[in-house]
PDB file of C-alpha atoms in Angstrom:
ATOM      1  CA  MET E 212       0.000   0.000   0.000  1.00 45.00           C
ATOM      2  CA  GLN E 213       1.383   3.343  -1.073  1.00 50.00           C
ATOM      3  CA  ILE E 214       1.119   6.273   1.320  1.00 49.00           C
ATOM      4  CA  PRO E 215       0.039   9.511  -0.479  1.00 47.00           C
ATOM      5  CA  THR E 216       2.850  12.038  -0.460  1.00 47.00           C
ATOM      6  CA  GLN E 217       2.336  15.737   0.006  1.00 46.00           C
ATOM      7  CA  SER E 218       2.598  17.784  -3.179  1.00 46.00           C
ATOM      8  CA  THR E 219       5.986  19.471  -3.459  1.00 52.00           C
ATOM      9  CA  GLY E 220       7.786  21.706  -5.879  1.00 64.00           C
ATOM     10  CA  PHE E 221       6.231  24.246  -8.237  1.00 65.00           C
ATOM     11  CA  GLU E 222       2.774  22.676  -8.177  1.00 69.00           C
ATOM     12  CA  SER E 223       2.474  23.344  -4.443  1.00 70.00           C
ATOM     13  CA  LEU E 224       3.003  27.099  -4.784  1.00 71.00           C
ATOM     14  CA  PRO E 225      -0.066  29.298  -4.180  1.00 73.00           C
ATOM     15  CA  GLN E 226      -1.594  30.535  -7.435  1.00 73.00           C
ATOM     16  CA  GLU E 227      -1.335  34.143  -6.219  1.00 76.00           C
ATOM     17  CA  LEU E 228       2.438  33.739  -5.975  1.00 73.00           C
ATOM     18  CA  VAL E 229       2.632  32.084  -9.395  1.00 72.00           C
ATOM     19  CA  ASP E 230       0.643  34.971 -10.918  1.00 72.00           C
ATOM     20  CA  ALA E 231       2.891  37.544  -9.237  1.00 75.00           C
ATOM     21  CA  VAL E 232       6.044  35.893 -10.609  1.00 71.00           C
ATOM     22  CA  ILE E 233       4.639  35.676 -14.131  1.00 75.00           C
ATOM     23  CA  ASP E 234       3.342  39.259 -14.014  1.00 75.00           C
ATOM     24  CA  GLN E 235       6.945  40.418 -13.536  1.00 71.00           C
ATOM     25  CA  ASN E 236       7.815  39.008 -16.981  1.00 71.00           C
ATOM     26  CA  LEU E 237       5.111  40.615 -19.108  1.00 68.00           C
ATOM     27  CA  ASP E 238       7.641  42.058 -21.553  1.00 71.00           C
ATOM     28  CA  ASP E 239       9.796  38.944 -21.793  1.00 73.00           C
ATOM     29  CA  PRO E 240       8.167  36.435 -24.172  1.00 74.00           C
ATOM     30  CA  ALA E 241      11.053  33.972 -23.769  1.00 76.00           C
ATOM     31  CA  ALA E 242      10.450  33.889 -20.008  1.00 77.00           C
ATOM     32  CA  LEU E 243       6.705  33.506 -20.534  1.00 75.00           C
ATOM     33  CA  HIS E 244       7.241  30.617 -22.952  1.00 76.00           C
ATOM     34  CA  ALA E 245       9.587  28.954 -20.476  1.00 78.00           C
ATOM     35  CA  SER E 246       7.219  29.439 -17.534  1.00 78.00           C
ATOM     36  CA  SER E 247       4.337  27.964 -19.526  1.00 77.00           C
ATOM     37  CA  LEU E 248       6.250  24.655 -19.558  1.00 72.00           C
ATOM     38  CA  VAL E 249       6.808  24.437 -15.789  1.00 76.00           C
ATOM     39  CA  CYS E 250       3.474  22.824 -14.842  1.00 77.00           C
ATOM     40  CA  SER E 251      -0.235  23.190 -15.521  1.00 75.00           C
ATOM     41  CA  SER E 252      -0.795  25.974 -12.974  1.00 74.00           C
ATOM     42  CA  TRP E 253       1.925  28.031 -14.653  1.00 78.00           C
ATOM     43  CA  THR E 254       0.731  27.295 -18.179  1.00 82.00           C
ATOM     44  CA  SER E 255      -2.608  29.090 -18.049  1.00 82.00           C
ATOM     45  CA  ALA E 256      -1.181  32.207 -16.359  1.00 80.00           C
ATOM     46  CA  SER E 257       1.658  32.416 -18.899  1.00 83.00           C
ATOM     47  CA  GLN E 258      -0.580  31.872 -21.912  1.00 82.00           C
ATOM     48  CA  ARG E 259      -2.951  34.560 -20.708  1.00 86.00           C
ATOM     49  CA  HIS E 260      -0.166  37.138 -21.165  1.00 81.00           C
ATOM     50  CA  LEU E 261       1.287  35.588 -24.304  1.00 85.00           C
ATOM     51  CA  PHE E 262      -1.999  35.724 -26.196  1.00 90.00           C
ATOM     52  CA  SER E 263      -3.875  38.695 -24.718  1.00 91.00           C
ATOM     53  CA  HIS E 264      -2.535  40.903 -27.532  1.00 92.00           C
ATOM     54  CA  VAL E 265      -1.545  39.615 -30.967  1.00 93.00           C
ATOM     55  CA  HIS E 266      -0.198  41.334 -34.053  1.00 92.00           C
ATOM     56  CA  PHE E 267      -0.843  39.949 -37.531  1.00 89.00           C
ATOM     57  CA  TYR E 268       1.823  41.022 -39.984  1.00 77.00           C
ATOM     58  CA  ASN E 269       2.012  40.616 -43.732  1.00 67.00           C
ATOM     59  CA  HIS E 270       5.008  38.311 -44.165  1.00 57.00           C
ATOM     60  CA  SER E 271       4.653  38.006 -47.954  1.00 53.00           C
ATOM     61  CA  SER E 272       5.287  41.722 -48.495  1.00 48.00           C
ATOM     62  CA  PHE E 273       7.282  42.433 -45.357  1.00 43.00           C
ATOM     63  CA  ARG E 274      10.206  43.942 -47.218  1.00 39.00           C
ATOM     64  CA  PHE E 275       7.920  46.654 -48.614  1.00 42.00           C
ATOM     65  CA  TYR E 276       6.293  47.479 -45.289  1.00 44.00           C
ATOM     66  CA  ARG E 277       7.890  49.671 -42.638  1.00 47.00           C
ATOM     67  CA  ALA E 278       6.635  47.778 -39.575  1.00 49.00           C
ATOM     68  CA  LYS E 279       8.701  45.004 -38.030  1.00 50.00           C
ATOM     69  CA  PRO E 280       7.367  41.913 -36.277  1.00 50.00           C
ATOM     70  CA  THR E 281       7.116  42.388 -32.509  1.00 56.00           C
ATOM     71  CA  LYS E 282       7.144  39.934 -29.620  1.00 56.00           C
ATOM     72  CA  ASN E 283       3.383  39.494 -30.182  1.00 68.00           C
ATOM     73  CA  SER E 284       3.621  39.044 -33.955  1.00 79.00           C
ATOM     74  CA  HIS E 285       2.139  36.054 -35.747  1.00 82.00           C
ATOM     75  CA  GLN E 286       1.721  34.995 -39.337  1.00 86.00           C
ATOM     76  CA  ILE E 287      -2.025  34.825 -39.554  1.00 89.00           C
ATOM     77  CA  ASP E 288      -2.240  31.455 -41.310  1.00 89.00           C
ATOM     78  CA  ARG E 289      -0.071  29.816 -38.634  1.00 91.00           C
ATOM     79  CA  PHE E 290      -2.022  31.525 -35.853  1.00 93.00           C
ATOM     80  CA  TYR E 291      -5.299  30.248 -37.314  1.00 94.00           C
ATOM     81  CA  ASN E 292      -3.945  26.704 -37.339  1.00 94.00           C
ATOM     82  CA  LEU E 293      -2.774  27.159 -33.753  1.00 94.00           C
ATOM     83  CA  ILE E 294      -6.153  28.285 -32.366  1.00 96.00           C
ATOM     84  CA  THR E 295      -7.917  25.604 -34.400  1.00 96.00           C
ATOM     85  CA  THR E 296      -5.771  22.959 -32.697  1.00 96.00           C
ATOM     86  CA  TYR E 297      -5.968  24.658 -29.284  1.00 94.00           C
ATOM     87  CA  PRO E 298      -9.310  26.543 -29.173  1.00 95.00           C
ATOM     88  CA  HIS E 299      -8.806  27.789 -25.619  1.00 93.00           C
ATOM     89  CA  LEU E 300      -6.027  30.103 -26.871  1.00 94.00           C
ATOM     90  CA  ALA E 301      -8.517  32.022 -29.022  1.00 96.00           C
ATOM     91  CA  ARG E 302     -10.522  32.889 -25.913  1.00 96.00           C
ATOM     92  CA  LEU E 303      -7.446  34.569 -24.376  1.00 94.00           C
ATOM     93  CA  VAL E 304      -7.119  37.183 -27.144  1.00 96.00           C
ATOM     94  CA  LYS E 305      -8.403  40.603 -26.052  1.00 96.00           C
ATOM     95  CA  SER E 306      -6.631  42.838 -28.548  1.00 96.00           C
ATOM     96  CA  VAL E 307      -5.399  42.491 -32.134  1.00 96.00           C
ATOM     97  CA  GLU E 308      -3.270  44.692 -34.342  1.00 94.00           C
ATOM     98  CA  VAL E 309      -3.709  44.267 -38.086  1.00 92.00           C
ATOM     99  CA  GLU E 310      -1.765  45.741 -40.966  1.00 87.00           C
ATOM    100  CA  PRO E 311      -2.631  45.563 -44.674  1.00 82.00           C
ATOM    101  CA  LEU E 312      -2.720  41.951 -45.860  1.00 70.00           C
ATOM    102  CA  LEU E 313      -1.981  41.974 -49.562  1.00 63.00           C
ATOM    103  CA  ASP E 314      -2.022  38.232 -50.100  1.00 73.00           C
ATOM    104  CA  ALA E 315      -5.375  36.627 -50.924  1.00 74.00           C
ATOM    105  CA  SER E 316      -4.753  33.565 -48.757  1.00 75.00           C
ATOM    106  CA  GLN E 317      -3.925  35.728 -45.744  1.00 82.00           C
ATOM    107  CA  GLU E 318      -7.074  37.785 -46.248  1.00 83.00           C
ATOM    108  CA  GLU E 319      -9.164  34.627 -46.108  1.00 85.00           C
ATOM    109  CA  PHE E 320      -7.469  33.561 -42.864  1.00 90.00           C
ATOM    110  CA  LEU E 321      -8.148  37.007 -41.347  1.00 91.00           C
ATOM    111  CA  GLY E 322     -11.918  36.553 -41.497  1.00 91.00           C
ATOM    112  CA  LEU E 323     -11.724  32.969 -40.237  1.00 93.00           C
ATOM    113  CA  THR E 324      -9.427  33.967 -37.386  1.00 95.00           C
ATOM    114  CA  LEU E 325     -11.429  36.987 -36.220  1.00 95.00           C
ATOM    115  CA  GLN E 326     -14.560  34.835 -36.067  1.00 94.00           C
ATOM    116  CA  LYS E 327     -12.877  32.625 -33.464  1.00 96.00           C
ATOM    117  CA  LEU E 328     -11.810  35.495 -31.174  1.00 96.00           C
ATOM    118  CA  GLU E 329     -14.992  35.578 -29.113  1.00 94.00           C
ATOM    119  CA  ASN E 330     -13.518  37.721 -26.318  1.00 96.00           C
ATOM    120  CA  LEU E 331     -11.939  40.353 -28.563  1.00 97.00           C
ATOM    121  CA  GLU E 332     -12.329  43.901 -27.185  1.00 97.00           C
ATOM    122  CA  ARG E 333      -9.863  46.029 -29.137  1.00 97.00           C
ATOM    123  CA  ILE E 334      -8.762  46.314 -32.759  1.00 97.00           C
ATOM    124  CA  SER E 335      -5.858  48.406 -33.998  1.00 96.00           C
ATOM    125  CA  LEU E 336      -5.732  48.806 -37.780  1.00 95.00           C
ATOM    126  CA  ASP E 337      -2.433  50.154 -39.091  1.00 93.00           C
ATOM    127  CA  LEU E 338      -3.034  51.009 -42.732  1.00 92.00           C
ATOM    128  CA  GLY E 339       0.643  51.782 -43.311  1.00 89.00           C
ATOM    129  CA  GLY E 340      -0.089  54.703 -45.635  1.00 91.00           C
ATOM    130  CA  TYR E 341      -2.716  52.862 -47.686  1.00 92.00           C
ATOM    131  CA  TYR E 342      -6.213  54.072 -48.411  1.00 94.00           C
ATOM    132  CA  TRP E 343      -9.040  52.109 -46.790  1.00 94.00           C
ATOM    133  CA  ASP E 344     -10.348  51.424 -50.299  1.00 92.00           C
ATOM    134  CA  GLU E 345      -7.036  49.859 -51.302  1.00 91.00           C
ATOM    135  CA  LEU E 346      -7.722  46.972 -48.951  1.00 90.00           C
ATOM    136  CA  SER E 347      -9.499  44.112 -50.638  1.00 89.00           C
ATOM    137  CA  GLN E 348     -13.251  43.776 -50.237  1.00 90.00           C
ATOM    138  CA  CYS E 349     -12.615  40.522 -48.396  1.00 89.00           C
ATOM    139  CA  MET E 350     -10.427  42.208 -45.788  1.00 90.00           C
ATOM    140  CA  ARG E 351     -12.760  45.184 -45.353  1.00 92.00           C
ATOM    141  CA  ASP E 352     -15.767  42.896 -44.893  1.00 92.00           C
ATOM    142  CA  ALA E 353     -13.916  40.824 -42.291  1.00 92.00           C
ATOM    143  CA  LEU E 354     -12.969  43.944 -40.331  1.00 94.00           C
ATOM    144  CA  LEU E 355     -16.428  45.543 -40.521  1.00 94.00           C
ATOM    145  CA  THR E 356     -18.064  42.326 -39.363  1.00 94.00           C
ATOM    146  CA  THR E 357     -15.741  42.263 -36.356  1.00 95.00           C
ATOM    147  CA  PHE E 358     -16.327  45.963 -35.604  1.00 95.00           C
ATOM    148  CA  ARG E 359     -20.032  45.156 -35.148  1.00 93.00           C
ATOM    149  CA  SER E 360     -19.336  42.748 -32.297  1.00 94.00           C
ATOM    150  CA  PRO E 361     -20.860  43.981 -29.011  1.00 94.00           C
ATOM    151  CA  ARG E 362     -17.566  43.161 -27.273  1.00 95.00           C
ATOM    152  CA  VAL E 363     -15.441  45.390 -29.510  1.00 96.00           C
ATOM    153  CA  THR E 364     -15.469  48.767 -27.747  1.00 96.00           C
ATOM    154  CA  ASN E 365     -11.971  50.037 -28.532  1.00 98.00           C
ATOM    155  CA  LEU E 366     -10.890  51.043 -32.058  1.00 97.00           C
ATOM    156  CA  GLU E 367      -7.526  52.429 -33.124  1.00 97.00           C
ATOM    157  CA  LEU E 368      -6.806  53.595 -36.684  1.00 96.00           C
ATOM    158  CA  ARG E 369      -3.250  54.425 -37.759  1.00 95.00           C
ATOM    159  CA  GLU E 370      -1.417  55.899 -40.727  1.00 93.00           C
ATOM    160  CA  GLY E 371      -4.172  55.755 -43.333  1.00 94.00           C
ATOM    161  CA  LEU E 372      -6.482  57.666 -45.614  1.00 94.00           C
ATOM    162  CA  PHE E 373     -10.057  57.667 -46.839  1.00 94.00           C
ATOM    163  CA  PHE E 374     -11.095  59.037 -50.187  1.00 93.00           C
ATOM    164  CA  LYS E 375     -14.286  60.441 -48.642  1.00 89.00           C
ATOM    165  CA  CYS E 376     -15.464  61.415 -45.172  1.00 86.00           C
ATOM    166  CA  ALA E 377     -18.546  59.318 -45.881  1.00 85.00           C
ATOM    167  CA  ASP E 378     -16.327  56.198 -46.005  1.00 89.00           C
ATOM    168  CA  PHE E 379     -14.754  57.121 -42.667  1.00 90.00           C
ATOM    169  CA  LEU E 380     -18.180  57.601 -41.081  1.00 86.00           C
ATOM    170  CA  ALA E 381     -19.416  54.321 -42.545  1.00 86.00           C
ATOM    171  CA  LEU E 382     -16.540  52.581 -40.765  1.00 92.00           C
ATOM    172  CA  LEU E 383     -17.394  54.326 -37.480  1.00 90.00           C
ATOM    173  CA  GLY E 384     -21.039  53.445 -38.062  1.00 87.00           C
ATOM    174  CA  ALA E 385     -20.140  49.758 -37.986  1.00 91.00           C
ATOM    175  CA  CYS E 386     -18.730  50.180 -34.463  1.00 92.00           C
ATOM    176  CA  GLU E 387     -22.104  50.207 -32.728  1.00 88.00           C
ATOM    177  CA  HIS E 388     -20.649  49.667 -29.243  1.00 93.00           C
ATOM    178  CA  LEU E 389     -17.610  51.937 -29.517  1.00 95.00           C
ATOM    179  CA  LYS E 390     -16.368  53.526 -26.279  1.00 96.00           C
ATOM    180  CA  ARG E 391     -12.728  54.342 -27.056  1.00 97.00           C
ATOM    181  CA  LEU E 392     -11.575  55.881 -30.327  1.00 96.00           C
ATOM    182  CA  SER E 393      -7.936  56.598 -31.239  1.00 96.00           C
ATOM    183  CA  LEU E 394      -6.865  58.212 -34.511  1.00 95.00           C
ATOM    184  CA  PHE E 395      -3.163  58.468 -35.375  1.00 95.00           C
ATOM    185  CA  TYR E 396      -2.243  60.352 -38.555  1.00 93.00           C
ATOM    186  CA  MET E 397      -5.531  59.624 -40.310  1.00 92.00           C
ATOM    187  CA  SER E 398      -7.180  61.883 -42.869  1.00 90.00           C
ATOM    188  CA  CYS E 399      -9.777  62.066 -45.657  1.00 91.00           C
ATOM    189  CA  ASP E 400      -9.128  63.555 -49.092  1.00 89.00           C
ATOM    190  CA  ASP E 401     -12.295  65.671 -48.955  1.00 84.00           C
ATOM    191  CA  LEU E 402     -11.947  66.628 -45.292  1.00 78.00           C
ATOM    192  CA  GLU E 403     -11.737  70.375 -45.971  1.00 70.00           C
ATOM    193  CA  GLU E 404     -14.405  70.244 -48.667  1.00 72.00           C
ATOM    194  CA  VAL E 405     -17.169  68.787 -46.498  1.00 58.00           C
ATOM    195  CA  ILE E 406     -18.665  71.777 -44.680  1.00 55.00           C
ATOM    196  CA  ASP E 407     -21.597  70.117 -42.927  1.00 56.00           C
ATOM    197  CA  MET E 408     -21.326  66.539 -41.694  1.00 54.00           C
ATOM    198  CA  SER E 409     -25.106  66.317 -41.550  1.00 55.00           C
ATOM    199  CA  ASP E 410     -24.858  65.485 -45.251  1.00 55.00           C
ATOM    200  CA  THR E 411     -22.948  62.298 -44.289  1.00 55.00           C
ATOM    201  CA  PRO E 412     -24.307  61.250 -40.880  1.00 57.00           C
ATOM    202  CA  LEU E 413     -23.803  58.050 -38.962  1.00 61.00           C
ATOM    203  CA  PRO E 414     -26.532  55.421 -39.437  1.00 62.00           C
ATOM    204  CA  LYS E 415     -29.947  56.572 -38.264  1.00 63.00           C
ATOM    205  CA  GLY E 416     -30.645  55.812 -34.626  1.00 58.00           C
ATOM    206  CA  MET E 417     -26.987  55.341 -33.719  1.00 69.00           C
ATOM    207  CA  ASN E 418     -25.818  57.115 -30.583  1.00 79.00           C
ATOM    208  CA  LEU E 419     -22.191  56.440 -29.730  1.00 86.00           C
ATOM    209  CA  LYS E 420     -21.126  57.626 -26.299  1.00 90.00           C
ATOM    210  CA  LEU E 421     -17.348  57.780 -26.122  1.00 94.00           C
ATOM    211  CA  ASP E 422     -15.466  57.792 -22.835  1.00 95.00           C
ATOM    212  CA  SER E 423     -12.008  58.096 -24.428  1.00 96.00           C
ATOM    213  CA  LEU E 424     -10.763  60.048 -27.460  1.00 95.00           C
ATOM    214  CA  THR E 425      -7.131  60.091 -28.612  1.00 95.00           C
ATOM    215  CA  LEU E 426      -6.061  62.236 -31.558  1.00 92.00           C
ATOM    216  CA  SER E 427      -2.537  62.471 -32.914  1.00 91.00           C
ATOM    217  CA  LEU E 428      -2.904  64.167 -36.276  1.00 86.00           C
ATOM    218  CA  TYR E 429      -1.093  66.093 -38.955  1.00 83.00           C
ATOM    219  CA  GLU E 430      -1.498  69.860 -38.781  1.00 76.00           C
ATOM    220  CA  HIS E 431      -3.786  70.063 -41.805  1.00 78.00           C
ATOM    221  CA  SER E 432      -6.109  67.339 -40.469  1.00 82.00           C
ATOM    222  CA  TYR E 433      -6.723  68.359 -36.871  1.00 81.00           C
ATOM    223  CA  LEU E 434      -9.007  71.377 -37.297  1.00 79.00           C
ATOM    224  CA  PRO E 435     -11.293  70.035 -40.030  1.00 83.00           C
ATOM    225  CA  LEU E 436     -11.531  66.583 -38.429  1.00 84.00           C
ATOM    226  CA  MET E 437     -12.354  68.002 -34.992  1.00 84.00           C
ATOM    227  CA  HIS E 438     -14.983  70.281 -36.532  1.00 81.00           C
ATOM    228  CA  ARG E 439     -16.542  67.317 -38.309  1.00 81.00           C
ATOM    229  CA  LEU E 440     -16.623  65.166 -35.169  1.00 82.00           C
ATOM    230  CA  LEU E 441     -18.198  67.970 -33.142  1.00 83.00           C
ATOM    231  CA  GLN E 442     -20.915  68.271 -35.787  1.00 81.00           C
ATOM    232  CA  LEU E 443     -21.895  64.665 -35.072  1.00 79.00           C
ATOM    233  CA  GLN E 444     -23.102  65.346 -31.518  1.00 75.00           C
ATOM    234  CA  GLU E 445     -26.529  63.831 -32.191  1.00 75.00           C
ATOM    235  CA  SER E 446     -25.027  60.477 -33.139  1.00 82.00           C
ATOM    236  CA  MET E 447     -21.612  60.640 -31.435  1.00 86.00           C
ATOM    237  CA  ASP E 448     -21.637  62.022 -27.904  1.00 87.00           C
ATOM    238  CA  LEU E 449     -18.302  63.668 -27.065  1.00 89.00           C
ATOM    239  CA  SER E 450     -19.528  65.324 -23.849  1.00 90.00           C
ATOM    240  CA  HIS E 451     -18.829  62.480 -21.393  1.00 92.00           C
ATOM    241  CA  LEU E 452     -15.160  61.799 -22.043  1.00 95.00           C
ATOM    242  CA  HIS E 453     -13.058  60.484 -19.165  1.00 96.00           C
ATOM    243  CA  ARG E 454      -9.854  60.541 -21.201  1.00 96.00           C
ATOM    244  CA  LEU E 455      -8.774  63.034 -23.856  1.00 94.00           C
ATOM    245  CA  SER E 456      -5.445  63.206 -25.655  1.00 94.00           C
ATOM    246  CA  VAL E 457      -4.827  65.774 -28.406  1.00 88.00           C
ATOM    247  CA  LEU E 458      -1.419  65.947 -30.086  1.00 87.00           C
ATOM    248  CA  THR E 459      -0.871  67.904 -33.290  1.00 81.00           C
ATOM    249  CA  ALA E 460       2.164  68.875 -35.327  1.00 73.00           C
ATOM    250  CA  GLY E 461       3.053  72.361 -36.534  1.00 67.00           C
ATOM    251  CA  THR E 462       1.957  75.842 -35.429  1.00 67.00           C
ATOM    252  CA  GLY E 463      -0.436  76.846 -38.218  1.00 67.00           C
ATOM    253  CA  HIS E 464      -3.948  78.104 -37.416  1.00 69.00           C
ATOM    254  CA  LEU E 465      -2.949  78.237 -33.765  1.00 73.00           C
ATOM    255  CA  ASN E 466      -5.852  80.428 -32.589  1.00 79.00           C
ATOM    256  CA  GLU E 467      -8.399  78.212 -34.310  1.00 80.00           C
ATOM    257  CA  ARG E 468      -6.831  75.095 -32.793  1.00 78.00           C
ATOM    258  CA  ILE E 469      -6.958  76.671 -29.330  1.00 81.00           C
ATOM    259  CA  GLU E 470     -10.642  77.577 -29.658  1.00 84.00           C
ATOM    260  CA  THR E 471     -11.582  74.133 -30.981  1.00 84.00           C
ATOM    261  CA  THR E 472      -9.690  72.449 -28.146  1.00 84.00           C
ATOM    262  CA  LYS E 473     -11.366  74.708 -25.596  1.00 87.00           C
ATOM    263  CA  GLU E 474     -14.753  73.800 -27.018  1.00 89.00           C
ATOM    264  CA  ILE E 475     -14.275  70.100 -26.448  1.00 89.00           C
ATOM    265  CA  LEU E 476     -12.850  70.794 -22.976  1.00 90.00           C
ATOM    266  CA  ARG E 477     -15.964  72.813 -22.093  1.00 92.00           C
ATOM    267  CA  LEU E 478     -18.153  69.917 -23.216  1.00 91.00           C
ATOM    268  CA  ASN E 479     -16.332  67.621 -20.794  1.00 92.00           C
ATOM    269  CA  SER E 480     -15.700  69.960 -17.873  1.00 89.00           C
ATOM    270  CA  HIS E 481     -17.558  67.657 -15.434  1.00 92.00           C
ATOM    271  CA  SER E 482     -16.422  64.255 -16.707  1.00 94.00           C
ATOM    272  CA  LEU E 483     -12.760  64.557 -17.754  1.00 94.00           C
ATOM    273  CA  GLU E 484     -10.267  62.685 -15.541  1.00 94.00           C
ATOM    274  CA  HIS E 485      -7.159  62.326 -17.754  1.00 94.00           C
ATOM    275  CA  LEU E 486      -5.944  65.003 -20.165  1.00 92.00           C
ATOM    276  CA  VAL E 487      -2.936  65.181 -22.518  1.00 92.00           C
ATOM    277  CA  LEU E 488      -2.457  68.272 -24.725  1.00 86.00           C
ATOM    278  CA  ASN E 489       0.333  69.883 -26.704  1.00 80.00           C
ATOM    279  CA  VAL E 490      -1.798  72.962 -27.442  1.00 65.00           C
ATOM    280  CA  CYS E 491      -1.217  75.986 -25.193  1.00 58.00           C
ATOM    281  CA  LEU E 492      -4.623  77.328 -24.155  1.00 58.00           C
ATOM    282  CA  GLY E 493      -3.462  80.689 -22.862  1.00 55.00           C
ATOM    283  CA  ALA E 494      -3.968  82.215 -19.454  1.00 51.00           C
ATOM    284  CA  ASP E 495      -7.783  82.363 -19.358  1.00 52.00           C
TER     285      ASP E 495
END
């Protein structure tokens, strides 16, 4: 008769201690991979950090694209095969970063992969200087379908263009549950031509209520884009922001930029908790 022995070694450590150790290695994927092999109690905690944020890069045209793979980067076809074999990994993904996929096979995997990410909350789309319309219809459809998910509340758009403001608003209109919007160096070709955004509103009945707005824009884009967003108050509420970040380049139209920034600050005088500005508002 064998006498049961008390559990020893790593498996006997309290889970709180295991989590604390692994949390100290968030930025070290090699350490996270190693810790995931220690024992079952370490595996789940390590994988949670390894797969909470993933970046899909376009390996077939990498040499033409400025971005480099990061510690969270995956080739999308391989990642799809991985989460198909191990479905629990798909449930760990909270945030994805996507760049233009110019290969038809990769575009197909994008839609299939996004469908499996049932806990996805954030999407960052880095257009890399491309126009939205230059993406294939397949890729745009996959992204728009994902934007409509009730769990996706955080959208980040980077380094891209739209031919028309109406296309930009159509994209925002797909994000029915949007709470956090970040725009980095985005613009529309007709941005300064569209005087009244009521001609190109968000879908009827939509009422987005943002709690975070981040803008980092070129000098020529900031004023017209802010004016257009403020004109959407009936369908996009910008008066209950908890976080606001406004960073612009250049010194042109300084007085107009100050007044526009003050306007959005007045709208949020009772709700704003975090503020980042590079616009001097004067003494008053």
